[in-house]
Coordinates of C-alpha atoms in Angstrom, one line a residue:
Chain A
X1 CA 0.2 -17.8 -36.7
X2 CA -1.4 -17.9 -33.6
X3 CA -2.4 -14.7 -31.9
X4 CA -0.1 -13.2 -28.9
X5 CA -3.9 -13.0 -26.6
X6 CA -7.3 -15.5 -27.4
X7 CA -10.1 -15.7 -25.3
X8 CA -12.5 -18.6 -26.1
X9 CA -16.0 -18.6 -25.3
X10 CA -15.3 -16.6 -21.9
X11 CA -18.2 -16.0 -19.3
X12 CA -17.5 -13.9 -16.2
X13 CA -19.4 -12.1 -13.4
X14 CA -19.5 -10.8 -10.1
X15 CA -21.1 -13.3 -7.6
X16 CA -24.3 -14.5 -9.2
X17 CA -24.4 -11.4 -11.6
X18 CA -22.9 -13.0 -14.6
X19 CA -21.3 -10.2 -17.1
X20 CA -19.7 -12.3 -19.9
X21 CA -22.0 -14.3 -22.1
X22 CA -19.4 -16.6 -24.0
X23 CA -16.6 -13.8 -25.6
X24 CA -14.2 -14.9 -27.8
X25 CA -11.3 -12.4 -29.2
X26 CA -7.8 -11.8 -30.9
X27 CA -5.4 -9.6 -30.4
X28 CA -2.2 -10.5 -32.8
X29 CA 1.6 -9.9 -32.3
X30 CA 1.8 -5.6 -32.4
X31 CA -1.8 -5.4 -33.3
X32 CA -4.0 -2.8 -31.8
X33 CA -7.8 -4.0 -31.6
X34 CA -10.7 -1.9 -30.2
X35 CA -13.6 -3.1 -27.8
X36 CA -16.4 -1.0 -28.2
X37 CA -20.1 -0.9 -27.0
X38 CA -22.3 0.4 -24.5
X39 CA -21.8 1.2 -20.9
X40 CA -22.3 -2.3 -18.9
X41 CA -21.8 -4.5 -22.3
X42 CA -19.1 -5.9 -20.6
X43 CA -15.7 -4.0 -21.7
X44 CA -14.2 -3.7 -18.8
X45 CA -14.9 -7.1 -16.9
X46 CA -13.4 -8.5 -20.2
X47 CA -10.2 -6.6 -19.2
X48 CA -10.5 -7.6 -15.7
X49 CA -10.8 -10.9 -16.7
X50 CA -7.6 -11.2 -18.8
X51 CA -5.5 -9.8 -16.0
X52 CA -7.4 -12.6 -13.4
X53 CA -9.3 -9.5 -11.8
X54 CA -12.1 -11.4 -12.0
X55 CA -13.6 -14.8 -12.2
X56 CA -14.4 -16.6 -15.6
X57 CA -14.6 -20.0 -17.6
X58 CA -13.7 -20.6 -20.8
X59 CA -10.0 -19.8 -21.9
X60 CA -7.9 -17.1 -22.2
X61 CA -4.3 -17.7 -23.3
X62 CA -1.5 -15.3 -23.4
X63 CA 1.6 -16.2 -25.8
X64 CA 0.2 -19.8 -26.3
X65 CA 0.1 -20.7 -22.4
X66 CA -3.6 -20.1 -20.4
X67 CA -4.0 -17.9 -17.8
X68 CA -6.1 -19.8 -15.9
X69 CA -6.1 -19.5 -12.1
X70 CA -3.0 -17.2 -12.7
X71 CA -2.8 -14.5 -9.9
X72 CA -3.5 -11.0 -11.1
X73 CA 0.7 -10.4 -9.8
X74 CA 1.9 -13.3 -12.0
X75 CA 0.0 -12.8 -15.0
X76 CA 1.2 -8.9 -15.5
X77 CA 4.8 -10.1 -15.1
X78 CA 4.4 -12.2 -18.2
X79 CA 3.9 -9.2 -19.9
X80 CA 0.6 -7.1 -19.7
X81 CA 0.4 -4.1 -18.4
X82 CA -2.9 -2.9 -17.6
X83 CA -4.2 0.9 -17.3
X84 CA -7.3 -0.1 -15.4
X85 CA -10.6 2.1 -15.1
X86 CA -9.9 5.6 -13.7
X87 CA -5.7 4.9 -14.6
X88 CA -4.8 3.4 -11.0
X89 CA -2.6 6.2 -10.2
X90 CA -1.5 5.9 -6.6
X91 CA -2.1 9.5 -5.7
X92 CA -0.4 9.3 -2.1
X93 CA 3.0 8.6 -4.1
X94 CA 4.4 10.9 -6.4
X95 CA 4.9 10.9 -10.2
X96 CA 8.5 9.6 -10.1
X97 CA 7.5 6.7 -7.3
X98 CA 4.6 5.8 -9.4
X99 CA 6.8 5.4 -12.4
X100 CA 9.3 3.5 -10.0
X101 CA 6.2 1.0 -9.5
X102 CA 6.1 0.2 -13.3
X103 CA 9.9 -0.6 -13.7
X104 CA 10.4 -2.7 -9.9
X105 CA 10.4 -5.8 -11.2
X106 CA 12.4 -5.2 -14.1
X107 CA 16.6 -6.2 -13.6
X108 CA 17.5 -5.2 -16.6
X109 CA 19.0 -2.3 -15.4
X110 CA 20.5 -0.1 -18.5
X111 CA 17.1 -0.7 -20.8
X112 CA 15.2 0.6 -17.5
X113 CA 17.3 3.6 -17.8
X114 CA 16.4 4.0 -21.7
X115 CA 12.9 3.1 -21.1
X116 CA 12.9 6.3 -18.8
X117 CA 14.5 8.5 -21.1
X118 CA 11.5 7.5 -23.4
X119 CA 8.7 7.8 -21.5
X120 CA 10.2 11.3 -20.5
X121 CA 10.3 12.0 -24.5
X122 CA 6.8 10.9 -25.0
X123 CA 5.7 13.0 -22.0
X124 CA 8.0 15.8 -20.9
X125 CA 5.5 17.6 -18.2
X126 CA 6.1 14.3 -16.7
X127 CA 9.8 14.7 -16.2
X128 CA 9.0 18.8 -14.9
X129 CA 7.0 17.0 -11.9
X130 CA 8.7 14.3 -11.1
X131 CA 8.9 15.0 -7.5
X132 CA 5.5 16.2 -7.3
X133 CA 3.1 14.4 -5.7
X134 CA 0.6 12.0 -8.3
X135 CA -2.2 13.6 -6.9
X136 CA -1.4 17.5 -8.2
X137 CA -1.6 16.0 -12.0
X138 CA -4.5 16.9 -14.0
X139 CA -6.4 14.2 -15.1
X140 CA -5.0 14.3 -18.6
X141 CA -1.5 14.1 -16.7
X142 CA -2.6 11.3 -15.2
X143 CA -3.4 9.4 -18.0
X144 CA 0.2 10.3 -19.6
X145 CA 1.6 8.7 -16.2
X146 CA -0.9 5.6 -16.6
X147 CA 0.6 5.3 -19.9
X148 CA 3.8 5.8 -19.2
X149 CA 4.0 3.3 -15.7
X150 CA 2.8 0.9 -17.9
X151 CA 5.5 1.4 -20.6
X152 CA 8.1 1.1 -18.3
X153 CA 6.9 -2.4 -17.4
X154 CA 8.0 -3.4 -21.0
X155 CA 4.6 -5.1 -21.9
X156 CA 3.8 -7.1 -24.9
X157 CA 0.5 -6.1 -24.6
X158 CA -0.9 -3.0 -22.9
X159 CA -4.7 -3.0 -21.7
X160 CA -6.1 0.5 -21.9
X161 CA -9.4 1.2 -20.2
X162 CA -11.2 4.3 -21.5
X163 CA -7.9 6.3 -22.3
X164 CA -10.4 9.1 -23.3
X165 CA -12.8 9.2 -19.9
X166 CA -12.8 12.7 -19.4
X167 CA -10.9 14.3 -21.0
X168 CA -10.8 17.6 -23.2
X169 CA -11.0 16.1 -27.1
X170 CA -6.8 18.2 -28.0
X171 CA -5.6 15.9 -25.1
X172 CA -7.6 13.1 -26.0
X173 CA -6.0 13.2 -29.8
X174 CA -2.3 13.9 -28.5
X175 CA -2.5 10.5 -26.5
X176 CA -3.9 8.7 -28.6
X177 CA -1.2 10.3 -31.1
X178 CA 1.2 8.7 -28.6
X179 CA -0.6 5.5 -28.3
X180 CA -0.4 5.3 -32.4
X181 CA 4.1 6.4 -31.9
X182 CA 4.6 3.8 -28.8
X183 CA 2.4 0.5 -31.2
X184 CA 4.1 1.2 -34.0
X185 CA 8.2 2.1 -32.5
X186 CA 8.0 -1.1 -29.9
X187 CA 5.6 -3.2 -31.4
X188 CA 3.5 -3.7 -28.3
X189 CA 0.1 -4.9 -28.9
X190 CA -3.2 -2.9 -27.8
X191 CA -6.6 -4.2 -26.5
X192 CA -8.2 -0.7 -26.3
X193 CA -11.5 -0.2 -24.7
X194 CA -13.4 3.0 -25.6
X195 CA -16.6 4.8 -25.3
X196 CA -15.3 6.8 -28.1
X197 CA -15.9 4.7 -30.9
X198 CA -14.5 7.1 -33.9
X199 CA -11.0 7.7 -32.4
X200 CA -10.6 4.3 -31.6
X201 CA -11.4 3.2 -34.7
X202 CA -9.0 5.5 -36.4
X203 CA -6.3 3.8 -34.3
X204 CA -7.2 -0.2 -35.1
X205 CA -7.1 -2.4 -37.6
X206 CA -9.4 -4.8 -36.3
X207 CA -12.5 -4.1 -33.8
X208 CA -15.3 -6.4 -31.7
X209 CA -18.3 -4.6 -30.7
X210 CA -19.6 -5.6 -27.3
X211 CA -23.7 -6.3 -26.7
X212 CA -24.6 -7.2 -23.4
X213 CA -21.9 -9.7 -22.5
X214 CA -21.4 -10.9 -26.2
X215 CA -19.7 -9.9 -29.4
X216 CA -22.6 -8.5 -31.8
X217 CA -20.0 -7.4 -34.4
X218 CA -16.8 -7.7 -35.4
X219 CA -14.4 -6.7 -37.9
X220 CA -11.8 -5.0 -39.8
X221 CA -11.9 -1.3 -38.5
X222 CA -11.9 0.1 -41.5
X223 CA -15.4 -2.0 -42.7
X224 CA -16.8 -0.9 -39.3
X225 CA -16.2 2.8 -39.7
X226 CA -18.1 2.7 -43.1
X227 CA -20.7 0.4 -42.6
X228 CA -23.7 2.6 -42.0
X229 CA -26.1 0.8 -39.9
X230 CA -23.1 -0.7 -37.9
X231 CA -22.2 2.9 -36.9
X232 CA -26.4 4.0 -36.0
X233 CA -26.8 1.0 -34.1
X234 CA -24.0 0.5 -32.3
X235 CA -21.3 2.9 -32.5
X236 CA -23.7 6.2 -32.1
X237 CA -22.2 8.3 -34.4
Chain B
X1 CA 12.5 25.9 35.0
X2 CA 15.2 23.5 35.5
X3 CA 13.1 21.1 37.0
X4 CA 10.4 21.5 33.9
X5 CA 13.2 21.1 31.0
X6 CA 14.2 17.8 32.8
X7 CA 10.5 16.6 32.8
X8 CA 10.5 17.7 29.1
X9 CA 13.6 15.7 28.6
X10 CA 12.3 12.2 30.0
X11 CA 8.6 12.9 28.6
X12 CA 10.6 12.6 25.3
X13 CA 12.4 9.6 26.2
X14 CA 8.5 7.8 27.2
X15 CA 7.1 9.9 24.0
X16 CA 9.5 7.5 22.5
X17 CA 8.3 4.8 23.5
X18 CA 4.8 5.5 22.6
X19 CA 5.8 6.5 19.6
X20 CA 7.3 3.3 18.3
X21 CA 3.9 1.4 19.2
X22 CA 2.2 4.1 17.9
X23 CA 3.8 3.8 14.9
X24 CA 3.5 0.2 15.0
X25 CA -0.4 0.8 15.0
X26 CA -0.3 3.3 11.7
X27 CA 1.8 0.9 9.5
X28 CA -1.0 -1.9 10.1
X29 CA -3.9 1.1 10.4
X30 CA -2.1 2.1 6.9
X31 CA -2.1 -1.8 5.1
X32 CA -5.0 -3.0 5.9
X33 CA -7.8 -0.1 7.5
X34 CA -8.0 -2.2 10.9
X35 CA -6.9 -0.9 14.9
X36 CA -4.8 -4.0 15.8
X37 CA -5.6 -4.5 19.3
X38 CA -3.1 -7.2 19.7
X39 CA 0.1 -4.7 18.8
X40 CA 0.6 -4.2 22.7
X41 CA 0.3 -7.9 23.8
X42 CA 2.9 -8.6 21.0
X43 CA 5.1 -6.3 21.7
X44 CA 5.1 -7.9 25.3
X45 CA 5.2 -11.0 23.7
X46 CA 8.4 -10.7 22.2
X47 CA 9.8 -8.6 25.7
X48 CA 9.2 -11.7 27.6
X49 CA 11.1 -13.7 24.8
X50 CA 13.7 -11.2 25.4
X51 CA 13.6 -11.4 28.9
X52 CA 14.7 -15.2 28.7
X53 CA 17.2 -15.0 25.8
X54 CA 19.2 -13.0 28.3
X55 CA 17.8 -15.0 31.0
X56 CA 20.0 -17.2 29.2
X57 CA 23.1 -14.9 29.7
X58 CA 22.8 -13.1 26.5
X59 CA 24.2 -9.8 26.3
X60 CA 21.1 -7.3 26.2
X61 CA 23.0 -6.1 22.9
X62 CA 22.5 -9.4 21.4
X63 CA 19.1 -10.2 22.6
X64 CA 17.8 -7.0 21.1
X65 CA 18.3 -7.5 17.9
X66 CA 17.6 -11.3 18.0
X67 CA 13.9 -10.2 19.5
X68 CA 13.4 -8.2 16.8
X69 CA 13.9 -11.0 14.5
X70 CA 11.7 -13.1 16.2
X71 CA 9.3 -10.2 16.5
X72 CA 9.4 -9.6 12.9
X73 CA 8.9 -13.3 11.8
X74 CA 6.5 -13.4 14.5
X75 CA 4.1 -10.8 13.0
X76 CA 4.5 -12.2 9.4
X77 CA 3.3 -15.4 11.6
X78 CA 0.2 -14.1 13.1
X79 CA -1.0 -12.3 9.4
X80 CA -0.3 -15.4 7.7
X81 CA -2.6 -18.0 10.1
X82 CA -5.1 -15.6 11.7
X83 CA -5.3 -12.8 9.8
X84 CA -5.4 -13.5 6.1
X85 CA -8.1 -16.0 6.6
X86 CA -10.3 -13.8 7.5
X87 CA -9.0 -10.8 5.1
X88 CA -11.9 -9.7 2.8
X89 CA -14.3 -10.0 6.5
X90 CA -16.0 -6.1 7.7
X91 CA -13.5 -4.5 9.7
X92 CA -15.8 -5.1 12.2
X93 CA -14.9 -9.0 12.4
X94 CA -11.3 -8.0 12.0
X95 CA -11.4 -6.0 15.2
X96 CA -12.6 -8.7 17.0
X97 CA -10.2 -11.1 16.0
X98 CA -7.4 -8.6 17.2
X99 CA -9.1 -8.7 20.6
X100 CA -9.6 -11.9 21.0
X101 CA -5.8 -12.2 19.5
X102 CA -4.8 -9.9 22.3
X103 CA -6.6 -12.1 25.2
X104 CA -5.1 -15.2 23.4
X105 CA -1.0 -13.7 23.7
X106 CA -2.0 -12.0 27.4
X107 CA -3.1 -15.5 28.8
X108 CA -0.3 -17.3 26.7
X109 CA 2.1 -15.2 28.5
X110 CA 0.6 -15.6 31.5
X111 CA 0.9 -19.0 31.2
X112 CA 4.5 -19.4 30.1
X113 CA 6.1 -16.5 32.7
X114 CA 3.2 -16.2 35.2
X115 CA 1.6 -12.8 36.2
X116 CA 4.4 -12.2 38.8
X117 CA 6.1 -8.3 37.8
X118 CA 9.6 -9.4 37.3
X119 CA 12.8 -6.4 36.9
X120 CA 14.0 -6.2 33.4
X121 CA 17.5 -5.2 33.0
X122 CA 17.9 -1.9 31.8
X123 CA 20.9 -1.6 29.0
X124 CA 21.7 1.9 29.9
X125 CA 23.2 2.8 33.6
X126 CA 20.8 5.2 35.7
X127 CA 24.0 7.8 36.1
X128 CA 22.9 11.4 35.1
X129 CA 24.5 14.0 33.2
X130 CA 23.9 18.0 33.4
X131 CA 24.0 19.3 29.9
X132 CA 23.3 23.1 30.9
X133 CA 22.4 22.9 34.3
X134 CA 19.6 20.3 33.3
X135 CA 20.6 16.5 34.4
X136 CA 19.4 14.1 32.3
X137 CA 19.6 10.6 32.8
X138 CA 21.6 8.1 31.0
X139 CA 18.6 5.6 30.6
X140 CA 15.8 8.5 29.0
X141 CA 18.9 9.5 26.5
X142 CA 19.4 6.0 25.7
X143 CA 15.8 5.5 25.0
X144 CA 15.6 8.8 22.7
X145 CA 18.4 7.3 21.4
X146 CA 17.3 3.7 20.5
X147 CA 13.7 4.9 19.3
X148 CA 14.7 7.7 17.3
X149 CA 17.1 4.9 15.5
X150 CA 14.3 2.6 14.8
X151 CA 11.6 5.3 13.7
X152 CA 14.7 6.3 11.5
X153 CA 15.3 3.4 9.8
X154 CA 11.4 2.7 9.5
X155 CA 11.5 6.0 7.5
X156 CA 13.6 5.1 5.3
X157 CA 13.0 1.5 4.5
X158 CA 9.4 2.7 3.5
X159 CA 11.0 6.2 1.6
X160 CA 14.3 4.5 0.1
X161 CA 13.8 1.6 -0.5
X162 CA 11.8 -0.5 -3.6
X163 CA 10.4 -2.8 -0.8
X164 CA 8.7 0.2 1.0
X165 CA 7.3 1.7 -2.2
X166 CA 6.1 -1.6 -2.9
X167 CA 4.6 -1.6 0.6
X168 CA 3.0 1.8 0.6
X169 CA 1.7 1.2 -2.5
X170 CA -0.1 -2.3 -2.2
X171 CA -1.5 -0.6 1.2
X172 CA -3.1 2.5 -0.5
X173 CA -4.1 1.4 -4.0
X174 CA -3.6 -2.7 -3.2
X175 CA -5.8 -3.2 -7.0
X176 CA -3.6 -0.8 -8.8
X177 CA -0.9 -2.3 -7.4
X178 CA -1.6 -5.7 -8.2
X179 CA -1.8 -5.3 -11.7
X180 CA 1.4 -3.6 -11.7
X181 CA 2.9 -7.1 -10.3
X182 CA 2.9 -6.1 -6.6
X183 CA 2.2 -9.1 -4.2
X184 CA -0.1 -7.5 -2.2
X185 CA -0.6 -9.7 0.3
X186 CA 2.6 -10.2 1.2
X187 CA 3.3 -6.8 2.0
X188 CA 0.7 -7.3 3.9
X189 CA 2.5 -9.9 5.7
X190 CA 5.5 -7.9 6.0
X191 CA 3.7 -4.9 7.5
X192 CA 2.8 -6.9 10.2
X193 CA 6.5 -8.4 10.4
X194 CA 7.2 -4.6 10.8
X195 CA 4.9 -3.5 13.0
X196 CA 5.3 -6.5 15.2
X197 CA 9.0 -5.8 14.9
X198 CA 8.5 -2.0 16.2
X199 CA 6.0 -3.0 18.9
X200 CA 8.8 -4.9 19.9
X201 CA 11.3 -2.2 20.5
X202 CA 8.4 -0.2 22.9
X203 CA 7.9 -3.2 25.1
X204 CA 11.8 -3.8 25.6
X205 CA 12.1 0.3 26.1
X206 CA 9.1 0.3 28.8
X207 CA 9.9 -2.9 30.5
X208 CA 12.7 -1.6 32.1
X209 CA 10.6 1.5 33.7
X210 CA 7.4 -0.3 34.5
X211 CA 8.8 -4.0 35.6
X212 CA 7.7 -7.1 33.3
X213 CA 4.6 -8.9 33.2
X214 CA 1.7 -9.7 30.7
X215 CA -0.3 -6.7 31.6
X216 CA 2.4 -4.3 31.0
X217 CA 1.5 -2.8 27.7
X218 CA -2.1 -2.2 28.4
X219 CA -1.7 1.5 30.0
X220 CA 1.2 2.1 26.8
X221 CA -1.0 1.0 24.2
X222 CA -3.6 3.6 25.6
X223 CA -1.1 6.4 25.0
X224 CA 0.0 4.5 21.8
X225 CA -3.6 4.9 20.3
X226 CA -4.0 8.8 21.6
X227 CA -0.5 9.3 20.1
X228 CA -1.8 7.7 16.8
X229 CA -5.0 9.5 16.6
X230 CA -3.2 13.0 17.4
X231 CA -0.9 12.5 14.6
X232 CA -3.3 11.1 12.4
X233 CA -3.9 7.8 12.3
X234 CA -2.8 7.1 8.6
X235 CA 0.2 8.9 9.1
X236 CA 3.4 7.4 10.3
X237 CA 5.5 11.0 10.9
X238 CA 2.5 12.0 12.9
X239 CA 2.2 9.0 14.8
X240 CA 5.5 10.0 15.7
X241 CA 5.1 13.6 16.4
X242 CA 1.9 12.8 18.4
X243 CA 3.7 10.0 20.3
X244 CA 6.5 13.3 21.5
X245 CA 3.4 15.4 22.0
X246 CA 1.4 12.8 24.3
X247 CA 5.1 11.4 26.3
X248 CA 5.9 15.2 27.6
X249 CA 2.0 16.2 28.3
X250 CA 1.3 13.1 30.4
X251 CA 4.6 13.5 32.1
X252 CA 4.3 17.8 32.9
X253 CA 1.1 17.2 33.6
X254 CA 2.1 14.0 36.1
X255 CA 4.1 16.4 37.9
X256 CA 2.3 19.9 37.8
X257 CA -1.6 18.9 38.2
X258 CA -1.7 18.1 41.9
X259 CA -2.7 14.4 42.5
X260 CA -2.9 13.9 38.5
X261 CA -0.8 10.7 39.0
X262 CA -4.3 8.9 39.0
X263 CA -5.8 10.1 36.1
X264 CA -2.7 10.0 33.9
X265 CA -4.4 7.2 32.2
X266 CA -7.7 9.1 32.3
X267 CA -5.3 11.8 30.8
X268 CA -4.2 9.3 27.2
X269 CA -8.1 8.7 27.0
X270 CA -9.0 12.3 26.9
X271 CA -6.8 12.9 24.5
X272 CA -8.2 10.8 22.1
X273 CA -11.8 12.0 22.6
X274 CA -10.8 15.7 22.7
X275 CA -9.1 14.8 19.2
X276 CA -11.5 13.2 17.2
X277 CA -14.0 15.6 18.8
X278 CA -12.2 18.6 17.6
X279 CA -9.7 17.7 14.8
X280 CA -10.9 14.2 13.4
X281 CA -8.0 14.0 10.9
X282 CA -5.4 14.3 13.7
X283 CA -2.7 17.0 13.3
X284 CA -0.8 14.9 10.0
X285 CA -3.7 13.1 8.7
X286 CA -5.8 14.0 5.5
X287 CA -9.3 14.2 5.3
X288 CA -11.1 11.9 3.4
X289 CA -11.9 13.7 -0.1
X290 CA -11.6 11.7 -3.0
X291 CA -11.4 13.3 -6.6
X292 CA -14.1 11.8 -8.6

């Protein structure tokens, strides 16, 4: 079975400042897969890369079909949604029109509605502020609204930056709680990116470990967690 | 006090005007960063194309809406082949472009219709009626009238509809919103169609009042930019507001400063300075403080 995302040998950079050395990943059908590492290894570019944010050769392919040269717009209407660095809320609009960007180019009209009543079960304080403005939401509120904007696109693959960046460590658990409810209840895969190597572990099966621009390590989450040098050298716990 | 509730009355009819370029400057100010320069000259672009679709013996009623469309279409025109090119330039290089656009449409104009002032017919009669003791004039109602429709339904096309969230979104967080399928730069492309469509409305509002030729809008887009800055520049209800604020100041002080006929331009100017001296932000506008 071939995997719902691959990226082969992919180099990317900004300008002459190349950031990708040759990655290559998996992320399977309703799998959740953790990239770790160091600040600047290369995380997030790889993210930005899959969603065409920016440049890179090799190959990334997305249910079988390369996303080469695909516009950033295009690609996340085939299915990924993508909570980027710092959860691209749009803090002029307010929690309900931010939402309202996740589900606009949806037509299927009744499943929008359920999708709603979901995310709004997931995250109830989101429902309360609805017509508040984005901006008035505390940064773990912000996240839930990352989240939940991206859940209402109806991914097949959701692309979380950093879900943890600041944030106190109760909230950090109850989203990822929810991050654990919404893989396993829709089957949507994760590519999770995270400074916090233990809780991300916890939630994967599988896990690359990124060293300036290439994958060092890689493996089955559970072999990661226990392997004891692994963890010194590059988990740092 | 009669006298000064009737100079109230039409300094909101010409506040109206302003207004409608002034918003016209906040929805491109708002999509893209950049003062477009050109938003005048377009706007008496599309009056002279108005001016010869009823040249043509088209009902002014007909012709309105038609200019718009043109207008609209127009703007999308002019972001598509001059301005996207040169998107990701400094602002800097932008401005220029939207100055040297403005020269380009003033001498096109002039070309086309010549620099002779030419009467533009006026859709409302110039009858008066007294609502309590104060006579107003058919023509300043009928401008309150038409502007107030068209900031209206700019309102809520950008607060009701999926089209304007899309829009204010791709023009406040245009990364964010790409990756949540937004085609950013074609709302880019449509807030120019809007804008250029707005601009549009001024120039057929004013032409009546100050007679039609290719320098028309440059004294309007004067009091455009003060009313902009007033209300905050990133702030189309303030734009709006400031537009009211600037149309009855020039026009009390036109009549109550002895003289001041001559510096009324001197007057929109000042305004502007005296602004982003004292209140940078403008009366609407938010400072710039970003959460880290």
């Amino acid at each position: 079975m071939s995997a719902l995302l691959e990226l082969e040998n992919v180099h990317a950079g900004y300008g002459p400042t190349s950031v990708l050395h040759g990655v290559s990943l998996e992320v399977p059908e309703g799998g959740v897969v953790s990239l770790l590492g160091a600040n600047g290894a290369g995380k997030t570019t790889t993210l930005r890369a899959i969603t065409g944010g920016v440049r890179w050769t090799g190959d990334i392919r997305f249910a079988g079909r390369s996303l080469r040269r695909r516009a950033t717009e295009d690609i996340v209407s085939q299915g990924i949604a993508h909570v980027p660095e710092g959860r691209g809320i749009c803090t002029e609009l307010t929690v309900d029109e931010n939402l309202r960007l996740g589900s606009h180019l949806r037509r299927d009209k009744a499943e929008v509605r359920k999708d709603y009543d979901r995310v709004f079960e997931y995250f109830p304080v989101l429902k309360e502020r609805r017509k508040l403005s984005a901006s008035t939401l505390s940064g773990g509120e912000q996240q839930m609204l990352a989240l939940a904007r991206a859940l209402l696109m109806r991914p097949r693959l959701m692309l979380l930056d950093e879900p943890s960046l600041g944030l106190a460590p109760l909230v950090v658990r109850s989203i990822f709680e929810i991050i654990r409810t919404i893989n396993e209840t829709s089957r949507v895969a994760v590519l999770l990116v995270e400074q916090n190597a233990r809780i991300a572990l916890q939630l994967s099966s599988v896990a690359y470990v990124l060293e300036v621009g290439r994958v060092a390590v890689q493996g089955a989450a559970s072999e990661l967690q226990d392997n004891e040098s692994v963890r010194r050298s590059y988990l740092g716990y | 006090m009669q006298e000064f509730f009737q100079l109230v009355v039409s300094g909101v009819a010409t506040g109206g005007i302003f207004a409608s370029l002034a918003l016209a400057l906040v929805l491109i100010y708002n999509a893209m960063g950049l003062v477009n320069f050109a938003q005048g000259e377009m706007a008496m672009f599309a009056t002279f194309l108005a001016y010869s679709l009823v040249g043509t013996g088209m009902s002014f009623w007909i012709a309105f809406p038609v200019t718009l469309v043109l207008a609209f279409v127009g703007g999308i025109a002019v972001q598509r082949i001059v301005i996207k090119p040169v998107e990701r330039a400094p602002v800097l290089t932008l401005v220029i472009i939207t100055l040297g656009l403005a020269t380009l449409i003033n001498g096109l104009a002039g070309f086309i219709w010549s620099y002779v002032p030419r009467s533009f017919p006026s859709p409302f009669s110039a009858d008066t009626v007294g609502i309590g003791g104060v006579f107003i004039s058919y023509r300043d109602l009928g401008v309150i009238a038409v502007s107030g429709l068209v900031l209206l339904v700019v309102y809520l096309l950008l607060q009701r509809t999926t089209v304007g969230l899309t829009m204010r979104a791709a023009a406040h967080h245009p990364e964010a919103s790409r990756l949540l399928g937004v085609h950013v730069s074609w709302m880019l492309a449509l807030g120019w169609g809007l804008a250029s469509a707005v601009g549009a409305v001024s120039g057929m509002m004013v032409a009546p009042i100050l007679l039609l030729e290719p320098n028309m809008m440059q004294s309007i887009i004067i009091y455009a930019f003060a009313a902009a800055v007033l209300g905050g520049i990133e702030s189309p209800l303030g734009a709006v507001i400031g537009g009211l604020i600037v149309g009855v100041t020039v026009n009390l002080a036109g009549t109550y400063i002895p003289n001041a006929g001559d510096l009324e331009l001197a007057f929109g100017l000042g305004i502007i300075i005296l602004v982003l001296i004292l209140k940078p932000n403008g009366l609407f506008g938010r400072a710039a403080i970003r959460r880290v």
